Short mmCIF file of C-alpha atoms in Angstrom, two decimals:
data_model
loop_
_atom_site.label_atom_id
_atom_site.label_comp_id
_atom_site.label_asym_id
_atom_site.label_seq_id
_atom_site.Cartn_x
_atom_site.Cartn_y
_atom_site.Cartn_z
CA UNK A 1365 108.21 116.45 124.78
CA UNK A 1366 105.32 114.15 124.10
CA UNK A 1367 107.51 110.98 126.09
CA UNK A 1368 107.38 109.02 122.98
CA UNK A 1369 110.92 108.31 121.43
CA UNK A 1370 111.82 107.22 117.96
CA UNK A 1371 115.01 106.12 116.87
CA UNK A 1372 116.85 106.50 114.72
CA UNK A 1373 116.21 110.36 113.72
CA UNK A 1374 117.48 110.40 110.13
CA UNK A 1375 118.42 107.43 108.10
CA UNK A 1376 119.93 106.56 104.37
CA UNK A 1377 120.28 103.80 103.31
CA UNK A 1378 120.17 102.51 99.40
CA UNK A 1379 116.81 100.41 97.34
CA UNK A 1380 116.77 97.14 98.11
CA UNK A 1381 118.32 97.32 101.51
CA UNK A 1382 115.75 96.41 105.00
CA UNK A 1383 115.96 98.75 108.16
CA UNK A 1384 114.45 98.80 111.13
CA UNK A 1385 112.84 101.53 113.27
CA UNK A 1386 112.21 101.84 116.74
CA UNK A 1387 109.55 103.04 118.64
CA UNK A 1388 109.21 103.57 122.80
CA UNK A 1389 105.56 104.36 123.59
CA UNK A 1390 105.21 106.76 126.84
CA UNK A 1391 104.70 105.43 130.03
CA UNK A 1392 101.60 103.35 131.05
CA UNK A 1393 100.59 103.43 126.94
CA UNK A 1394 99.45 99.95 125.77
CA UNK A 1395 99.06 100.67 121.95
CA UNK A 1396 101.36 101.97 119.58
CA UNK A 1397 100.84 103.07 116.35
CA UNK A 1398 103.14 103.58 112.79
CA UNK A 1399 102.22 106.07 110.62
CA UNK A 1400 104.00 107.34 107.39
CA UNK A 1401 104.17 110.73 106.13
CA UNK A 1402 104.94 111.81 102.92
CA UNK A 1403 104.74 115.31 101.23
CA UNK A 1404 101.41 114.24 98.23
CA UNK A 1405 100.03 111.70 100.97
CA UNK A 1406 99.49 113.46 104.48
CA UNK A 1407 99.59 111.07 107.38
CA UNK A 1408 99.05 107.17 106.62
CA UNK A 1409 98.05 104.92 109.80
CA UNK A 1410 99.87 101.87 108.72
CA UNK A 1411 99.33 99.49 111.55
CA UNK A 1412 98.54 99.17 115.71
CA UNK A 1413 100.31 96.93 117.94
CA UNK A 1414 98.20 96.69 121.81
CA UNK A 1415 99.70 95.00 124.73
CA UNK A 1416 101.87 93.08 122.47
CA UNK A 1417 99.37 91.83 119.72
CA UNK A 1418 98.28 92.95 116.12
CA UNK A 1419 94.92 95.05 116.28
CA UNK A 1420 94.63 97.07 113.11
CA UNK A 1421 96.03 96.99 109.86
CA UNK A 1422 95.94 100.38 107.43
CA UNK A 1423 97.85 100.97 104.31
CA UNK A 1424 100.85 98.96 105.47
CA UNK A 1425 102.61 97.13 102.21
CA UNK A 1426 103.59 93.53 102.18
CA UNK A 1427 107.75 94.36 102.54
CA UNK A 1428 106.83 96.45 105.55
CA UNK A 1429 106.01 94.40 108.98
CA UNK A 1430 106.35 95.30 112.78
CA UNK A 1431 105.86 94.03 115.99
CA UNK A 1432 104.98 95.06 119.64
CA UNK A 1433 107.83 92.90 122.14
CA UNK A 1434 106.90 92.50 126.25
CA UNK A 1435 108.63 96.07 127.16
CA UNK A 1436 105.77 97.69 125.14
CA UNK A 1437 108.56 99.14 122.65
CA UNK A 1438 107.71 98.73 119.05
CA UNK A 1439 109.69 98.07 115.88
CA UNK A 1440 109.04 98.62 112.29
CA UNK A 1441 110.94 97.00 109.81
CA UNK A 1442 111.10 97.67 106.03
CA UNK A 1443 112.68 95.27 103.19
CA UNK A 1444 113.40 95.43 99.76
CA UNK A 1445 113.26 99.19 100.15
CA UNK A 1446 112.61 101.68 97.20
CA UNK A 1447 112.75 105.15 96.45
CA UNK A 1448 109.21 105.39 97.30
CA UNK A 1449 109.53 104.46 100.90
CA UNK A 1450 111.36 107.83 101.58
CA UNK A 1451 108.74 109.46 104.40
CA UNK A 1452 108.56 110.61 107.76
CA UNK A 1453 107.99 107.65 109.89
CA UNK A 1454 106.28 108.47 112.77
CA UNK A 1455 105.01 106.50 116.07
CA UNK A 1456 102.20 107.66 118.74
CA UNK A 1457 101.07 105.97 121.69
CA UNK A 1458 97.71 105.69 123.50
CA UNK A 1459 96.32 104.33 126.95
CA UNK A 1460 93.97 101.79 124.48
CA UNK A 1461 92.94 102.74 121.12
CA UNK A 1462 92.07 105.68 118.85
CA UNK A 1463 89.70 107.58 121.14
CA UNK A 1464 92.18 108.07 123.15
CA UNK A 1465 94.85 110.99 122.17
CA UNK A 1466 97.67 109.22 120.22
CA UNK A 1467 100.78 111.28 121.30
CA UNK A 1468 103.62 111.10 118.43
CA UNK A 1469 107.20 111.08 118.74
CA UNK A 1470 109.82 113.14 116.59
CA UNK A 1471 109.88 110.42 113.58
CA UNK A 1472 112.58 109.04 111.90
CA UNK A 1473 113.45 110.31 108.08
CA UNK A 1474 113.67 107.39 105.74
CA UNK A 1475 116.09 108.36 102.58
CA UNK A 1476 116.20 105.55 100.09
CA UNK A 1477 119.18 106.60 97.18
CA UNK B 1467 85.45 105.18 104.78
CA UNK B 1468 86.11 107.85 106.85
CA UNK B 1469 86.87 110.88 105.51
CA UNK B 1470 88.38 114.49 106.60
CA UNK B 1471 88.65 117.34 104.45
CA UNK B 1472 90.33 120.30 105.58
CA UNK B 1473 90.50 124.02 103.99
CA UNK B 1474 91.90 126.71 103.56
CA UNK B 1475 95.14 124.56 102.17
CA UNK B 1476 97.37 127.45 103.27
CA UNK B 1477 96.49 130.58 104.77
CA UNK B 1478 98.73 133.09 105.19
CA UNK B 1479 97.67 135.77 108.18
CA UNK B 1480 98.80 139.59 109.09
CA UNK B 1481 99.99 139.36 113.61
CA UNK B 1482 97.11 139.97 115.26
CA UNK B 1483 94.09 138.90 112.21
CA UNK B 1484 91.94 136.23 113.86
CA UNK B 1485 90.97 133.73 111.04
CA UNK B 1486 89.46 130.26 111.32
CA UNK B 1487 90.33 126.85 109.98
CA UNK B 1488 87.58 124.51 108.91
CA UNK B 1489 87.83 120.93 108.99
CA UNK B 1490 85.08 118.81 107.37
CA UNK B 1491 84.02 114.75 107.82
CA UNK B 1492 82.29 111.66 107.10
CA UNK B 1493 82.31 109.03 109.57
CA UNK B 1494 79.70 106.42 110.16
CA UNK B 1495 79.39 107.50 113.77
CA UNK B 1496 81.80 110.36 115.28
CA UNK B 1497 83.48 108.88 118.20
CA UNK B 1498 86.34 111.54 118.60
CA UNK B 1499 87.83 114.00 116.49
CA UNK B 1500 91.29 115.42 117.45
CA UNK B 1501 93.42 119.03 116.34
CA UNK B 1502 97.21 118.64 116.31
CA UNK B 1503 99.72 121.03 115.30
CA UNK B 1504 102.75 120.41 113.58
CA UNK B 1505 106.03 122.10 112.46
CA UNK B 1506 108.12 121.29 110.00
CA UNK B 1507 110.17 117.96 110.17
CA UNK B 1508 108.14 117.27 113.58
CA UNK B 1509 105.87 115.32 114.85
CA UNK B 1510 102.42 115.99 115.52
CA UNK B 1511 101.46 117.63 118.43
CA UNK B 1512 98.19 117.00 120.59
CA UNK B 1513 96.04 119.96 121.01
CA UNK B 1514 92.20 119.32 121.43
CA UNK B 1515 90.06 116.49 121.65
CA UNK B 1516 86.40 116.95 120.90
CA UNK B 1517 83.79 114.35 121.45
CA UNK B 1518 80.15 115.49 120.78
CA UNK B 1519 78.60 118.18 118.97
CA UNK B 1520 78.28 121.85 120.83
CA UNK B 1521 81.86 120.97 122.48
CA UNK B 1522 84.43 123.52 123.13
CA UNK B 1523 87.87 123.69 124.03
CA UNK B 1524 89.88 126.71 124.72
CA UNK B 1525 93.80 126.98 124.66
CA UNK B 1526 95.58 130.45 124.77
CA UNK B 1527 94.59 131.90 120.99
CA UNK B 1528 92.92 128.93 119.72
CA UNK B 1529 89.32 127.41 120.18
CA UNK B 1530 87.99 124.12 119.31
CA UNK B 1531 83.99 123.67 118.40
CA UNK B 1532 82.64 120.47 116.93
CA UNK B 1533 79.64 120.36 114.90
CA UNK B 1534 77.70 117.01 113.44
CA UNK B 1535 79.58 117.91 110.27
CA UNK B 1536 82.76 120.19 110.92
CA UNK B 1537 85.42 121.12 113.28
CA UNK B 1538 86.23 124.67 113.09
CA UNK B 1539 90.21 126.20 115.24
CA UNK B 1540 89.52 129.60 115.93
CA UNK B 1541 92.57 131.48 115.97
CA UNK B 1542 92.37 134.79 117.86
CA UNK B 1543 95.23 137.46 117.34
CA UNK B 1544 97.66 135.09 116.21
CA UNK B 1545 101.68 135.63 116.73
CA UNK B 1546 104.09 134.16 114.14
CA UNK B 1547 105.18 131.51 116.57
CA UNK B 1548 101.27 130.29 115.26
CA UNK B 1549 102.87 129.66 112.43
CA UNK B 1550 102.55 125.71 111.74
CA UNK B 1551 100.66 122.83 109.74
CA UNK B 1552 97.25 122.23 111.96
CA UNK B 1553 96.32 118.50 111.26
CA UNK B 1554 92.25 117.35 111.93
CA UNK B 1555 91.54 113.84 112.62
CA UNK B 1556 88.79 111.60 113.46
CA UNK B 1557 87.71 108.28 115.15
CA UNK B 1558 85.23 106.74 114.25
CA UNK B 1559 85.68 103.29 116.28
CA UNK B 1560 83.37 100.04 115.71
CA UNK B 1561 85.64 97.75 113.36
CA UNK B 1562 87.29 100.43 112.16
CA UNK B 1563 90.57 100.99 114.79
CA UNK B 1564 92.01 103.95 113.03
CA UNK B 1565 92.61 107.63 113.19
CA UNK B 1566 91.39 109.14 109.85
CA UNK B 1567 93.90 112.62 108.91
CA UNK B 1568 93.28 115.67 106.52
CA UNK B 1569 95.46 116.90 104.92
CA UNK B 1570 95.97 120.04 106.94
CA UNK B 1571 96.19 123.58 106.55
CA UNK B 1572 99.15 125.19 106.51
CA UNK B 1573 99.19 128.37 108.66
CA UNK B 1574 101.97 131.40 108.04
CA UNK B 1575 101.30 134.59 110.30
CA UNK B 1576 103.60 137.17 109.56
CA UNK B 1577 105.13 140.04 111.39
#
């Protein structure tokens, strides 16, 4: 157990609908990170969130937008949803930043019918 | 850009053949470069963190070594419970916040 948790764990949901995915980083972690995995594309950072602001952007798409709140727990939300956006949606956590060792949680599975 | 190549894409191992997996990059100045494993429908899990050429890291059958230009995981006698997608990243830092992922290599060790 890494001490990062992700919910929810499996989610369908139809194109054009939004959702929203949550994200608690472990314990003392300041930064959380989204990434997306899909079965041609590997792991995708999409974005990092530290102490509450922005810090780096990746591939993230315009529909797609999170945010980091005072408890340190994360969100990711995703609009207009197509059958692209089906992925593994994963979070890690880290003391600061990237040379740090992200730890990941168990993701959540996107579906979109 | 960073970039991380990783090979063999699959490898497929006898219990007990030690085999390594190589895992190539291009960054602008190495600042760490991480091994994860990770089974299917998981998320990754941390295993090594190497920061300068000539490291090592040890963990029951694997072993870590960093090179200016590669990564290689050692795998010594592996068991099928080995059996798993081993992810390479790197870090390169400066303006560029993000961890940089291969594609993997997926790793079957049969009985």
């Amino acid at each position: 157990d890494s001490g990062v948790t992700q919910t929810p764990k499996h989610l369908i949901t139809a194109t054009g609908q939004r959702v929203t995915l949550r994200c608690s980083p472990r314990s003392g972690d300041l930064s959380v990170y989204w990434y997306q995995q899909s079965l041609d594309q590997g792991l995708q950072f999409l974005i990092q969130y530290y102490n509450g602001e922005e810090r780096a952007k990746g591939n993230i798409l315009e529909r797609f937008s999170a945010q980091q709140f005072p408890d340190l727990h994360s969100e990711l939300n995703l609009s207009s949803l197509e059958l692209g956006d089906s992925a593994l949606y994963f979070c890690a956590s880290s003391v600061v930043d990237s040379k740090e060792t992200q730890y990941f949680g168990p993701g959540t599975r996107l579906l979109v019918l | 850009e960073d970039q991380v190549t990783q090979s063999p894409e699959a490898l497929r191992l006898q219990e007990g053949e030690s085999s390594s997996l190589n895992c190539s990059y291009t960054v602008s100045g190495l600042r760490g470069l991480f091994w994860y494993r990770q089974d299917p429908g998981k998320g990754p899990e941390f295993l090594f963190t190497l920061y300068s050429a000539g490291e090592e890291k040890e963990k029951e059958r694997l072993k870590a070594t960093l090179t200016k230009k590669e990564s290689f995981l050692h795998i010594t006698a592996p068991k099928p419970e080995d059996s798993a997608t081993y992810l390479c990243a790197v870090y390169s830092g400066g303006s560029n916040y993000k961890l940089t992922f291969g594609k993997g290599t997926l790793l079957t060790v049969n009985p």
